[in-house]
Short mmCIF file of C-alpha atoms in Angstrom, two decimals:
data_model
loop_
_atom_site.label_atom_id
_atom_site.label_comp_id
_atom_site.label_asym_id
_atom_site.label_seq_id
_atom_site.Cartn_x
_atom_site.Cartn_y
_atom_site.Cartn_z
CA UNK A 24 269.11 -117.33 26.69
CA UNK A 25 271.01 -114.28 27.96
CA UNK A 26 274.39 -113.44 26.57
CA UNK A 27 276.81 -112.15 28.82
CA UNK A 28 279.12 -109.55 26.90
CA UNK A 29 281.48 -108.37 29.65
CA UNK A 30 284.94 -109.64 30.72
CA UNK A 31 285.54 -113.24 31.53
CA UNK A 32 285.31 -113.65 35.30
CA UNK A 33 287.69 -116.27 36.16
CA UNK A 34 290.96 -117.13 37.56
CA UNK A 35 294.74 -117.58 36.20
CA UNK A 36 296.90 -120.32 37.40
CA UNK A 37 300.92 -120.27 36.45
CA UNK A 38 303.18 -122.82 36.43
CA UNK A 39 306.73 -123.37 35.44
CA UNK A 40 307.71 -126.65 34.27
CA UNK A 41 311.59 -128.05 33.82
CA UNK A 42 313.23 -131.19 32.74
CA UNK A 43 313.24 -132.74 36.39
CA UNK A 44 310.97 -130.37 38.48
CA UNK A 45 308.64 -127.56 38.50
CA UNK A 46 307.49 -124.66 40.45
CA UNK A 47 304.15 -124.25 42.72
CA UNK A 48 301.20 -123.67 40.77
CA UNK A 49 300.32 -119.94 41.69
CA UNK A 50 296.34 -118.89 41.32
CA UNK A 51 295.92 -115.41 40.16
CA UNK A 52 292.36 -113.82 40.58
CA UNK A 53 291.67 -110.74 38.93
CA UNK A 54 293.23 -109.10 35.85
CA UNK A 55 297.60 -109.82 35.98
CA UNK A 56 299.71 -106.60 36.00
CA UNK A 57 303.50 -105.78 35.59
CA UNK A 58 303.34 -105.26 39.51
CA UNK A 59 301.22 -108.56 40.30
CA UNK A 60 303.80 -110.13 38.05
CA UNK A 61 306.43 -109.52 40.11
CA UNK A 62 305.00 -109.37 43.53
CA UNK A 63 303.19 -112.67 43.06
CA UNK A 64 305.39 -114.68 40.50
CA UNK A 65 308.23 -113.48 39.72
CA UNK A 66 309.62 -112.33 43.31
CA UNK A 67 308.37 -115.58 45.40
CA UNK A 68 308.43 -118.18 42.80
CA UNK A 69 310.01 -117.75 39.66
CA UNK A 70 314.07 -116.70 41.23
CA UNK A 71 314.02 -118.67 43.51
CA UNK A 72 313.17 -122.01 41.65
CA UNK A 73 315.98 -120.71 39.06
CA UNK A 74 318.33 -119.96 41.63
CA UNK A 75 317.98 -123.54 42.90
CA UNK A 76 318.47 -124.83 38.91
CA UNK A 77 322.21 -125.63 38.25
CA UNK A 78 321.75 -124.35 34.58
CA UNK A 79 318.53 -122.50 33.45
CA UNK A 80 317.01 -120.96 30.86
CA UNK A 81 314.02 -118.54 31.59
CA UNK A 82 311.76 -117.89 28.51
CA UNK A 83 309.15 -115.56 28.74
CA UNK A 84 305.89 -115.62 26.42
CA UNK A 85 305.62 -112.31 25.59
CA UNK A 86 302.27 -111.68 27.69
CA UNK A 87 301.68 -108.01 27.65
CA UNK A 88 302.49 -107.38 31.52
CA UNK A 89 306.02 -108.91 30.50
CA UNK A 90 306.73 -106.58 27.79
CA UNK A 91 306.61 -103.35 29.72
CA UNK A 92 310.01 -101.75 32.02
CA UNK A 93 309.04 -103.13 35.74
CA UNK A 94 309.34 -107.20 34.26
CA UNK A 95 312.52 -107.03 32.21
CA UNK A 96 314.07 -105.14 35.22
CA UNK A 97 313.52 -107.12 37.93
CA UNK A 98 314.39 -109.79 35.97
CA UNK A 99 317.85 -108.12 34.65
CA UNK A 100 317.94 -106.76 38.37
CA UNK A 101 317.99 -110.63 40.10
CA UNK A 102 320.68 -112.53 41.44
CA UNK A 103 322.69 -114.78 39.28
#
């Protein structure tokens, strides 16, 4: 049997859930950067679905592309 000792090939999906609703499921190929965060995630989903929230709370996980400057500012830099 060969091993295979590289990378997992494979795709991410991300969801947000919420009491009464949740977002699009978003499918994320490849590896998931502070810039693919945003561009794919945070930008088109994750706003707007708070925006449209009466009350929210957005917790992060803590992934490593959160924890870096371009996440926390476009999050600190979006609409209220």
């Amino acid at each position: 049997m060969h091993r295979y000792t590289g990378s997992a090939p494979g795709i991410m999906v991300w969801g947000g859930i919420g009491y009464h609703s949740g977002t699009p499921l978003v499918r994320i190929a490849g590896t998931l950067n502070s810039e693919r965060c945003i561009s794919e995630v945070l930008a088109p989903v994750v706003l707007p679905y708070l925006q449209g929230l009466a009350t929210a709370i957005f917790q992060q996980d803590n992934a490593r592309q959160h924890l870096g400057t371009h996440c926390p500012k476009a999050l600190r830099q979006s609409p209220d």
